Coordinates of C-alpha atoms in Angstrom, one line a residue:
Chain A
X1 CA -13.6 -27.8 89.8
X2 CA -16.5 -29.4 91.5
X3 CA -20.2 -29.8 90.6
X4 CA -22.4 -29.6 93.7
X5 CA -26.0 -30.7 93.3
X6 CA -28.5 -29.4 95.8
X7 CA -32.3 -29.4 95.3
X8 CA -31.8 -30.3 91.6
X9 CA -29.7 -27.2 90.8
X10 CA -26.0 -27.5 89.9
X11 CA -23.3 -25.1 90.6
X12 CA -19.7 -24.9 89.2
X13 CA -17.1 -23.8 91.8
X14 CA -13.7 -23.0 90.5
X15 CA -10.8 -22.7 92.9
X16 CA -7.5 -21.3 91.7
X17 CA -4.2 -20.7 93.5
X18 CA -2.8 -17.4 92.1
X19 CA 0.8 -16.4 91.5
X20 CA 2.7 -15.0 94.5
X21 CA 2.8 -11.2 94.8
X22 CA 6.5 -10.2 94.9
X23 CA 5.9 -7.5 97.6
X24 CA 4.3 -10.0 100.0
X25 CA 7.1 -12.6 99.9
X26 CA 9.0 -11.1 102.8
X27 CA 5.8 -11.1 104.9
X28 CA 5.3 -14.8 104.0
X29 CA 8.8 -15.6 105.2
X30 CA 9.0 -13.3 108.2
X31 CA 5.5 -13.4 109.8
X32 CA 5.0 -16.2 112.4
X33 CA 4.4 -18.9 109.8
X34 CA 4.6 -22.5 110.8
X35 CA 7.4 -24.4 109.0
X36 CA 7.5 -28.2 109.0
X37 CA 10.5 -30.2 107.8
X38 CA 9.8 -32.9 105.3
X39 CA 13.1 -34.1 103.9
X40 CA 16.8 -33.2 104.2
X41 CA 19.7 -34.4 102.0
X42 CA 23.1 -32.6 101.8
X43 CA 22.5 -28.9 101.2
X44 CA 18.9 -29.5 100.1
X45 CA 15.8 -29.6 102.3
X46 CA 12.1 -29.3 101.8
X47 CA 9.4 -28.0 104.1
X48 CA 5.6 -27.4 104.4
X49 CA 4.9 -23.8 105.2
X50 CA 1.6 -22.8 106.7
X51 CA 1.1 -19.1 106.2
X52 CA -1.7 -17.0 107.8
X53 CA -4.9 -17.0 105.6
X54 CA -4.7 -13.4 104.7
X55 CA -1.4 -14.0 102.9
X56 CA -2.6 -17.0 101.0
X57 CA -6.1 -16.5 99.6
X58 CA -7.7 -18.6 96.9
X59 CA -9.4 -17.2 93.9
X60 CA -13.0 -18.6 93.8
X61 CA -15.4 -18.4 90.9
X62 CA -19.0 -19.6 91.1
X63 CA -21.4 -20.3 88.3
X64 CA -24.9 -20.7 89.7
X65 CA -27.2 -22.0 88.5
X66 CA -25.1 -24.0 86.0
X67 CA -26.4 -25.6 82.9
X68 CA -25.4 -29.0 81.5
X69 CA -23.0 -27.2 79.1
X70 CA -21.2 -25.4 82.0
X71 CA -20.7 -28.8 83.8
X72 CA -19.3 -30.4 80.6
X73 CA -17.0 -27.6 79.9
X74 CA -15.3 -27.9 83.3
X75 CA -15.3 -31.7 83.7
X76 CA -11.9 -33.2 83.6
X77 CA -11.3 -35.7 80.8
X78 CA -8.8 -38.5 81.1
X79 CA -5.9 -38.2 78.7
X80 CA -3.8 -41.1 77.5
X81 CA -0.7 -41.4 75.4
X82 CA -0.8 -43.4 72.2
X83 CA 2.4 -44.8 70.7
X84 CA 1.4 -45.0 67.0
X85 CA 3.5 -47.3 64.7
X86 CA 3.4 -46.8 61.0
X87 CA 1.0 -49.7 60.7
X88 CA -1.3 -48.0 63.3
X89 CA -1.1 -44.9 61.1
X90 CA -2.2 -46.8 58.0
X91 CA -4.9 -48.9 59.6
X92 CA -6.3 -46.6 62.3
X93 CA -5.3 -43.0 62.0
X94 CA -5.3 -42.5 58.2
X95 CA -8.8 -44.1 57.7
X96 CA -10.0 -41.9 60.5
X97 CA -8.6 -38.7 58.9
X98 CA -10.1 -39.6 55.6
X99 CA -13.5 -40.4 57.1
X100 CA -13.7 -37.0 58.7
X101 CA -14.7 -33.9 56.8
X102 CA -12.8 -31.4 58.8
X103 CA -13.3 -28.2 56.9
X104 CA -10.1 -26.3 56.2
X105 CA -11.7 -23.7 54.0
X106 CA -10.3 -21.1 56.3
X107 CA -6.8 -22.2 55.4
X108 CA -7.5 -22.0 51.7
X109 CA -9.1 -18.6 52.2
X110 CA -5.8 -17.3 53.6
X111 CA -3.7 -19.0 50.9
X112 CA -5.9 -17.4 48.2
X113 CA -6.0 -14.0 49.9
X114 CA -9.8 -14.3 50.4
X115 CA -9.4 -13.7 54.1
X116 CA -6.8 -12.1 56.5
X117 CA -4.8 -10.8 53.5
X118 CA -3.8 -7.8 55.5
X119 CA -2.4 -9.9 58.3
X120 CA 0.2 -11.8 56.1
X121 CA 3.7 -11.2 57.6
X122 CA 5.6 -13.0 54.8
X123 CA 4.9 -15.0 51.7
X124 CA 7.0 -17.2 49.5
X125 CA 4.6 -17.7 46.6
X126 CA 6.2 -20.8 45.1
X127 CA 3.4 -23.3 44.6
X128 CA 5.7 -26.2 45.6
X129 CA 8.1 -24.8 48.1
X130 CA 6.3 -21.7 49.3
X131 CA 4.2 -20.7 52.3
X132 CA 2.3 -17.9 54.0
X133 CA 3.2 -16.7 57.5
X134 CA 0.4 -15.2 59.6
X135 CA -0.2 -14.4 63.3
X136 CA -2.1 -17.2 65.0
X137 CA -5.6 -16.5 66.2
X138 CA -4.4 -17.0 69.8
X139 CA -2.0 -14.1 69.6
X140 CA -3.5 -10.6 69.9
X141 CA -0.1 -9.0 68.8
X142 CA -0.2 -6.6 71.8
X143 CA 2.9 -8.0 73.4
X144 CA 5.8 -10.1 72.3
X145 CA 5.8 -12.4 75.4
X146 CA 3.2 -14.7 73.8
X147 CA 4.2 -14.2 70.2
X148 CA 2.6 -16.9 68.1
X149 CA 2.6 -17.2 64.3
X150 CA 1.7 -20.0 61.8
X151 CA 3.3 -20.9 58.5
X152 CA 0.7 -22.5 56.1
X153 CA 2.3 -24.3 53.1
X154 CA 0.8 -23.6 49.6
X155 CA 0.8 -27.3 48.7
X156 CA -2.4 -29.0 49.7
X157 CA -1.7 -32.7 49.7
X158 CA 0.6 -32.8 52.8
X159 CA -1.6 -33.8 55.7
X160 CA 1.0 -34.0 58.5
X161 CA 4.5 -35.1 59.7
X162 CA 3.6 -38.6 58.5
X163 CA 3.6 -37.5 54.9
X164 CA 7.0 -35.9 54.9
X165 CA 10.1 -37.3 53.1
X166 CA 13.4 -35.8 51.8
X167 CA 11.4 -34.5 48.8
X168 CA 10.0 -31.8 51.2
X169 CA 13.4 -30.6 52.5
X170 CA 13.5 -27.4 50.3
X171 CA 10.0 -26.4 51.5
X172 CA 10.9 -27.1 55.2
X173 CA 14.2 -25.2 54.9
X174 CA 12.4 -22.2 53.3
X175 CA 10.0 -22.1 56.2
X176 CA 12.7 -22.3 58.8
X177 CA 15.0 -19.7 57.2
X178 CA 12.5 -17.2 55.8
X179 CA 10.1 -17.5 58.8
X180 CA 13.0 -16.5 61.2
X181 CA 14.1 -13.7 59.0
X182 CA 10.5 -12.3 58.6
X183 CA 9.9 -12.4 62.4
X184 CA 13.2 -10.7 63.2
X185 CA 12.4 -8.0 60.6
X186 CA 8.8 -7.3 61.7
X187 CA 8.9 -8.0 65.4
X188 CA 12.6 -7.7 66.3
X189 CA 12.7 -11.2 67.8
X190 CA 15.8 -13.2 67.0
X191 CA 15.6 -16.7 65.5
X192 CA 17.3 -18.1 68.6
X193 CA 14.4 -16.9 70.7
X194 CA 11.8 -18.8 68.7
X195 CA 10.4 -22.3 69.2
X196 CA 9.7 -23.5 65.7
X197 CA 7.7 -26.8 65.5
X198 CA 5.0 -29.0 64.1
X199 CA 2.3 -30.8 66.0
X200 CA 1.5 -34.4 65.8
X201 CA -1.4 -35.0 65.8
X202 CA -2.1 -31.6 64.3
X203 CA -5.5 -29.9 64.9
X204 CA -6.1 -29.7 61.1
X205 CA -4.5 -31.8 58.3
X206 CA -2.9 -29.2 56.1
X207 CA 0.8 -29.0 56.8
X208 CA 1.6 -26.0 59.0
X209 CA 4.4 -24.9 61.3
X210 CA 4.2 -23.1 64.7
X211 CA 6.5 -20.2 65.7
X212 CA 6.2 -19.2 69.4
X213 CA 8.3 -17.1 71.7
X214 CA 10.8 -19.3 73.5
X215 CA 9.9 -17.7 76.9
X216 CA 6.2 -18.5 76.3
X217 CA 5.0 -21.8 77.7
X218 CA 2.7 -22.2 74.7
X219 CA -0.1 -24.8 74.8
X220 CA 1.0 -27.7 72.6
X221 CA 4.7 -27.1 73.0
X222 CA 5.3 -30.1 75.2
X223 CA 7.3 -33.1 74.1
X224 CA 4.3 -35.4 73.6
X225 CA 2.9 -33.1 70.8
X226 CA 5.7 -30.8 69.4
X227 CA 8.4 -31.8 66.9
X228 CA 11.1 -29.1 66.3
X229 CA 11.3 -28.2 62.6
X230 CA 15.1 -28.4 62.8
X231 CA 14.9 -32.0 64.1
X232 CA 12.4 -32.9 61.4
X233 CA 14.8 -31.5 58.7
X234 CA 17.8 -33.4 60.2
X235 CA 15.8 -36.7 60.5
X236 CA 14.7 -36.5 56.9
X237 CA 18.2 -35.7 55.8
X238 CA 19.5 -38.8 57.7
X239 CA 16.7 -41.0 56.4
X240 CA 14.1 -39.9 53.8
X241 CA 11.5 -42.4 55.2
X242 CA 12.1 -41.6 58.9
X243 CA 8.5 -40.6 59.5
X244 CA 7.2 -43.6 57.7
X245 CA 9.2 -45.9 59.9
X246 CA 9.2 -44.4 63.4
X247 CA 6.5 -44.8 66.0
X248 CA 5.2 -41.4 67.1
X249 CA 3.7 -40.6 70.5
X250 CA 0.7 -38.3 71.1
X251 CA -2.0 -37.7 73.7
X252 CA -5.7 -38.2 73.2
X253 CA -8.7 -37.5 75.5
X254 CA -10.7 -40.6 76.3
X255 CA -13.8 -39.0 74.7
X256 CA -12.2 -38.4 71.3
X257 CA -13.3 -40.5 68.3
X258 CA -9.7 -41.3 67.4
X259 CA -9.2 -42.7 70.9
X260 CA -12.2 -45.0 70.4
X261 CA -10.7 -46.2 67.1
X262 CA -7.4 -47.1 68.8
X263 CA -9.5 -48.9 71.5
X264 CA -11.4 -50.9 68.9
X265 CA -8.1 -51.9 67.2
X266 CA -6.9 -53.2 70.6
X267 CA -4.1 -50.7 70.7
X268 CA -4.9 -49.0 74.0
Chain B
X1 CA 12.5 -17.6 94.4
X2 CA 14.6 -15.4 96.6
X3 CA 18.3 -15.3 97.5
X4 CA 18.8 -14.2 101.1
X5 CA 22.2 -13.2 102.1
X6 CA 23.1 -13.4 105.8
X7 CA 26.7 -13.2 107.2
X8 CA 28.2 -13.9 103.8
X9 CA 26.3 -17.2 103.1
X10 CA 23.5 -17.3 100.6
X11 CA 20.4 -19.5 100.6
X12 CA 17.9 -20.2 97.8
X13 CA 14.3 -20.4 99.1
X14 CA 11.7 -21.7 96.6
X15 CA 8.1 -21.3 97.4
X16 CA 5.5 -23.3 95.4
X17 CA 1.7 -23.5 95.6
X18 CA 0.8 -27.1 95.0
X19 CA -2.3 -28.6 93.3
X20 CA -5.4 -29.1 95.4
X21 CA -6.0 -32.5 97.0
X22 CA -9.3 -33.8 95.9
X23 CA -10.3 -35.3 99.2
X24 CA -9.8 -32.0 101.0
X25 CA -11.9 -29.9 98.6
X26 CA -15.1 -30.4 100.7
X27 CA -13.2 -29.3 103.9
X28 CA -12.1 -26.2 102.0
X29 CA -15.6 -25.3 101.1
X30 CA -17.4 -26.5 104.3
X31 CA -15.0 -25.5 107.1
X32 CA -15.5 -22.0 108.5
X33 CA -13.5 -20.4 105.7
X34 CA -13.8 -16.7 105.2
X35 CA -15.3 -15.9 101.8
X36 CA -15.2 -12.3 100.4
X37 CA -17.3 -11.3 97.4
X38 CA -15.3 -9.6 94.7
X39 CA -17.7 -9.4 91.7
X40 CA -21.1 -10.5 90.7
X41 CA -22.7 -10.6 87.2
X42 CA -25.7 -12.7 86.3
X43 CA -24.9 -16.3 87.1
X44 CA -21.2 -15.6 87.6
X45 CA -19.5 -14.4 90.8
X46 CA -16.0 -14.3 92.1
X47 CA -14.7 -14.4 95.7
X48 CA -11.5 -14.4 97.7
X49 CA -11.4 -17.5 99.9
X50 CA -9.2 -17.5 103.1
X51 CA -8.8 -21.2 104.1
X52 CA -7.2 -22.2 107.4
X53 CA -3.4 -22.7 107.1
X54 CA -3.5 -26.5 107.5
X55 CA -5.6 -26.8 104.3
X56 CA -3.4 -24.5 102.3
X57 CA 0.3 -25.2 102.8
X58 CA 3.1 -23.9 100.6
X59 CA 5.8 -26.3 99.5
X60 CA 9.2 -24.8 100.5
X61 CA 12.6 -25.9 99.3
X62 CA 15.8 -24.6 100.8
X63 CA 19.3 -24.8 99.3
X64 CA 21.7 -23.8 102.0
X65 CA 24.5 -23.0 101.7
X66 CA 23.9 -22.0 98.1
X67 CA 26.8 -21.5 95.7
X68 CA 26.9 -18.8 93.0
X69 CA 25.8 -21.5 90.5
X70 CA 22.7 -22.2 92.6
X71 CA 21.8 -18.5 92.7
X72 CA 22.4 -18.2 88.9
X73 CA 20.1 -21.2 88.2
X74 CA 17.1 -19.5 89.8
X75 CA 17.5 -15.9 88.6
X76 CA 15.4 -14.9 85.6
X77 CA 17.3 -14.4 82.4
X78 CA 17.2 -14.0 78.6
X79 CA 17.1 -17.4 77.0
X80 CA 18.4 -18.5 73.6
X81 CA 18.3 -21.8 71.7
X82 CA 21.5 -23.5 70.8
X83 CA 21.6 -26.0 68.0
X84 CA 24.5 -28.2 69.1
X85 CA 26.2 -30.4 66.5
X86 CA 28.3 -33.4 67.6
X87 CA 31.4 -31.3 66.8
X88 CA 30.0 -28.6 69.1
X89 CA 29.5 -31.2 71.8
X90 CA 33.1 -32.5 71.5
X91 CA 34.7 -29.0 71.3
X92 CA 32.5 -26.9 73.5
X93 CA 30.0 -28.8 75.7
X94 CA 32.2 -31.8 76.8
X95 CA 35.2 -29.7 77.8
X96 CA 32.8 -27.5 79.7
X97 CA 31.2 -30.4 81.6
X98 CA 34.6 -31.8 82.4
X99 CA 35.9 -28.5 83.7
X100 CA 32.9 -28.2 86.1
X101 CA 32.9 -29.8 89.5
X102 CA 29.1 -29.8 90.1
X103 CA 28.8 -32.2 93.0
X104 CA 26.4 -35.1 92.5
X105 CA 27.1 -36.5 95.9
X106 CA 23.4 -36.5 96.6
X107 CA 22.9 -38.9 93.7
X108 CA 25.5 -41.3 95.1
X109 CA 23.9 -41.0 98.5
X110 CA 20.6 -42.3 97.1
X111 CA 22.3 -45.1 95.1
X112 CA 24.2 -46.2 98.1
X113 CA 21.2 -45.9 100.5
X114 CA 23.0 -43.2 102.5
X115 CA 20.0 -40.9 102.0
X116 CA 16.4 -41.1 101.1
X117 CA 16.5 -45.0 101.4
X118 CA 12.9 -45.0 102.8
X119 CA 11.8 -43.0 99.7
X120 CA 12.8 -45.6 97.1
X121 CA 9.8 -46.7 95.1
X122 CA 11.6 -49.4 93.1
X123 CA 15.1 -50.7 92.5
X124 CA 16.7 -52.9 89.9
X125 CA 20.0 -53.6 91.7
X126 CA 21.9 -54.7 88.5
X127 CA 25.1 -52.7 88.4
X128 CA 25.0 -52.4 84.6
X129 CA 21.3 -52.4 83.7
X130 CA 19.8 -51.4 87.0
X131 CA 18.4 -48.2 88.5
X132 CA 16.7 -46.6 91.5
X133 CA 13.3 -44.9 91.2
X134 CA 12.5 -42.1 93.8
X135 CA 10.0 -39.3 94.0
X136 CA 11.5 -36.0 92.7
X137 CA 12.2 -33.2 95.2
X138 CA 9.6 -31.2 93.4
X139 CA 6.8 -33.6 94.3
X140 CA 5.4 -33.6 97.8
X141 CA 3.4 -36.9 97.1
X142 CA 0.2 -35.4 98.5
X143 CA -1.6 -35.6 95.2
X144 CA -1.2 -37.4 91.9
X145 CA -1.8 -34.4 89.7
X146 CA 1.8 -33.3 89.8
X147 CA 3.3 -36.8 90.2
X148 CA 7.1 -36.5 89.5
X149 CA 9.6 -39.3 89.9
X150 CA 13.2 -39.8 88.8
X151 CA 15.0 -43.0 87.8
X152 CA 18.7 -42.7 88.6
X153 CA 20.9 -45.4 86.9
X154 CA 23.5 -47.3 88.9
X155 CA 26.2 -46.9 86.2
X156 CA 28.2 -43.8 86.9
X157 CA 29.9 -43.1 83.5
X158 CA 26.8 -42.1 81.4
X159 CA 26.7 -38.3 81.5
X160 CA 23.7 -37.6 79.2
X161 CA 21.8 -38.5 76.1
X162 CA 25.0 -37.8 74.1
X163 CA 26.7 -40.9 75.6
X164 CA 23.9 -43.3 74.7
X165 CA 24.3 -46.1 72.1
X166 CA 22.5 -49.4 71.4
X167 CA 24.7 -50.8 74.2
X168 CA 22.4 -49.0 76.7
X169 CA 19.1 -50.4 75.2
X170 CA 18.6 -53.1 78.0
X171 CA 19.1 -50.4 80.7
X172 CA 16.7 -48.0 79.0
X173 CA 14.1 -50.7 78.4
X174 CA 14.3 -51.7 82.0
X175 CA 13.6 -48.1 83.1
X176 CA 10.7 -47.7 80.8
X177 CA 9.1 -51.1 81.6
X178 CA 9.8 -51.4 85.4
X179 CA 9.3 -47.7 86.0
X180 CA 5.8 -47.8 84.6
X181 CA 4.9 -51.0 86.5
X182 CA 6.2 -49.7 89.8
X183 CA 4.3 -46.4 89.4
X184 CA 1.1 -48.3 88.4
X185 CA 1.5 -50.6 91.5
X186 CA 2.3 -47.9 94.0
X187 CA 0.3 -44.9 92.8
X188 CA -2.3 -46.5 90.5
X189 CA -1.3 -44.3 87.6
X190 CA -1.3 -46.2 84.2
X191 CA 1.7 -46.1 82.0
X192 CA -0.3 -44.3 79.3
X193 CA -0.8 -41.5 81.7
X194 CA 2.9 -40.9 82.2
X195 CA 5.3 -38.6 80.3
X196 CA 8.7 -40.4 80.5
X197 CA 11.7 -38.4 79.2
X198 CA 15.3 -37.3 79.5
X199 CA 16.5 -33.8 79.6
X200 CA 19.1 -32.4 77.3
X201 CA 21.0 -30.5 78.7
X202 CA 20.3 -32.2 82.0
X203 CA 20.8 -30.3 85.2
X204 CA 23.3 -32.9 86.4
X205 CA 25.5 -35.2 84.4
X206 CA 24.5 -38.6 85.8
X207 CA 22.0 -40.3 83.5
X208 CA 18.4 -40.0 84.9
X209 CA 14.9 -40.3 83.5
X210 CA 11.9 -38.1 84.4
X211 CA 8.4 -39.6 85.0
X212 CA 5.7 -37.0 85.3
X213 CA 1.9 -37.1 85.2
X214 CA 0.7 -36.5 81.6
X215 CA -1.9 -33.9 82.8
X216 CA 0.8 -32.0 84.6
X217 CA 2.5 -29.2 82.7
X218 CA 5.8 -30.0 84.3
X219 CA 8.7 -27.6 84.0
X220 CA 11.2 -28.9 81.5
X221 CA 8.7 -31.0 79.6
X222 CA 8.7 -28.8 76.5
X223 CA 10.1 -29.8 73.2
X224 CA 13.3 -27.8 73.4
X225 CA 14.4 -29.8 76.5
X226 CA 12.6 -33.1 76.8
X227 CA 13.3 -36.3 74.8
X228 CA 10.7 -39.1 75.2
X229 CA 12.4 -42.3 76.4
X230 CA 10.4 -44.3 73.9
X231 CA 11.8 -42.1 71.1
X232 CA 15.3 -42.4 72.4
X233 CA 15.0 -46.2 72.5
X234 CA 13.6 -46.3 68.9
X235 CA 16.3 -43.9 67.6
X236 CA 19.0 -46.1 69.1
X237 CA 17.4 -49.2 67.7
X238 CA 17.4 -47.6 64.2
X239 CA 21.0 -46.3 64.5
X240 CA 23.3 -47.0 67.5
X241 CA 25.1 -43.7 66.9
X242 CA 22.1 -41.6 66.5
X243 CA 23.0 -39.4 69.4
X244 CA 26.6 -39.0 68.2
X245 CA 25.4 -37.8 64.8
X246 CA 22.3 -35.7 65.3
X247 CA 22.4 -32.0 66.2
X248 CA 20.4 -31.4 69.4
X249 CA 18.6 -28.2 70.4
X250 CA 18.5 -26.8 73.9
X251 CA 17.9 -23.4 75.6
X252 CA 20.5 -21.6 77.6
X253 CA 20.2 -18.4 79.7
X254 CA 22.5 -15.6 78.4
X255 CA 24.4 -15.5 81.8
X256 CA 25.3 -19.2 81.8
X257 CA 28.9 -20.2 81.4
X258 CA 28.1 -22.7 78.7
X259 CA 26.4 -19.9 76.7
X260 CA 29.5 -17.9 76.9
X261 CA 31.5 -20.9 75.7
X262 CA 29.3 -21.1 72.6
X263 CA 29.7 -17.4 72.0
X264 CA 33.5 -17.7 72.2
X265 CA 33.3 -20.5 69.7
X266 CA 31.3 -18.3 67.3
X267 CA 28.3 -20.6 67.5
X268 CA 25.7 -18.1 68.8

């Protein structure tokens, strides 16, 4: 992405390399394509291949004239990992969460059946150990490849992973077990083909669990944000205060307010 | 990925489109590059751009001769999660690893400077707590966006995460600390912009650590395979036998031999 300024008018130009088309692979390998050896070790070797332009086009999108909002949307933000100790949580993150007034009315609307009631896939109505399972907004339910559901717990005082102790094991085990069963029943996807995890930091501070298709490279499923529910359960069973002891890693963009709070605390 | 059979000997050929190099973007846009309009609507338009081959190379990796295992590794397959207890490890996984003779000669070649000696970014030569840091085969070093390096430990008896105890903390801390420093020095990428992790299961059973650019959605960086080195260090500091107690989750393709072993053991 590049912003080019000429005569006071900006443009956004997006260049994208697209996936290979299967039927053109043999052309790529057989046509007179220059091949340059880079490295060779035992049975492994790497090359640079220079295919003819018509076999290797680049998708180009132009926004012109582009407004300030277009430019912002496409500007890259630097991202940094934070290693948050429990003390950091108490002195930086928790005050930040409490100072924010993130509205989670949409969560309460679902739990109270004021919205999306017809979308509920499964509910355990127990006020302490129960939850509601709904398709995530990101999933259109047209295909199972990018299956994505969310379990929202009925209890309202659990903000995140940081609040969990062995007291919450019955709730977490219900979500793992009943969530798998409900998805197998409704969508025919086996529990062994689901990635079931929490985010830390989450995008809203009401405890929820993500269910995504294992074959789907879902955003937020990488190791610096996702925590497998099965791991969380085992960690709590080993040590009830595991998540009040252990440092946790997460990524923040440099323009986020929480990042600034960590900077001010001298922790970045 | 394609397997090509000629005269009874198979090869694996991997073609990859690599990220753009920032300093070559203006060449791409300014050189006499053919531009073909696809669609135009208001301020938005899309094109096909046909750059000259030298500005648009394709990374090519060849494994030749390739064994049946290499072919298997790259064919698309149904994937399932396994939740491996320590008992599963001892009765299923470990006997499987020991029965395999996956050659890791290429690792020893690097450690002994018989191959890739000029590619070494950093070495701590200590036979017990030392390691060698090299660019991964998957990274062509042309741009930092997909930065990928591997630390290979000098000790040869540590197969994976499952073998680690508090005894290995000095080695792991060296890798974390010196790896970050060496990458900052050579490539100018800060430690907070690196995802540093182990795989479980690894693709070869000689302990190694992955360093990838945080902004790069590297294959194998998702929660069902990656374990942050900082988390591993903290877990071992809390409990030296953490990785001999805790169940670990990983994904296996349905055609893998280890998957069949878990099936035979009634664990899938």
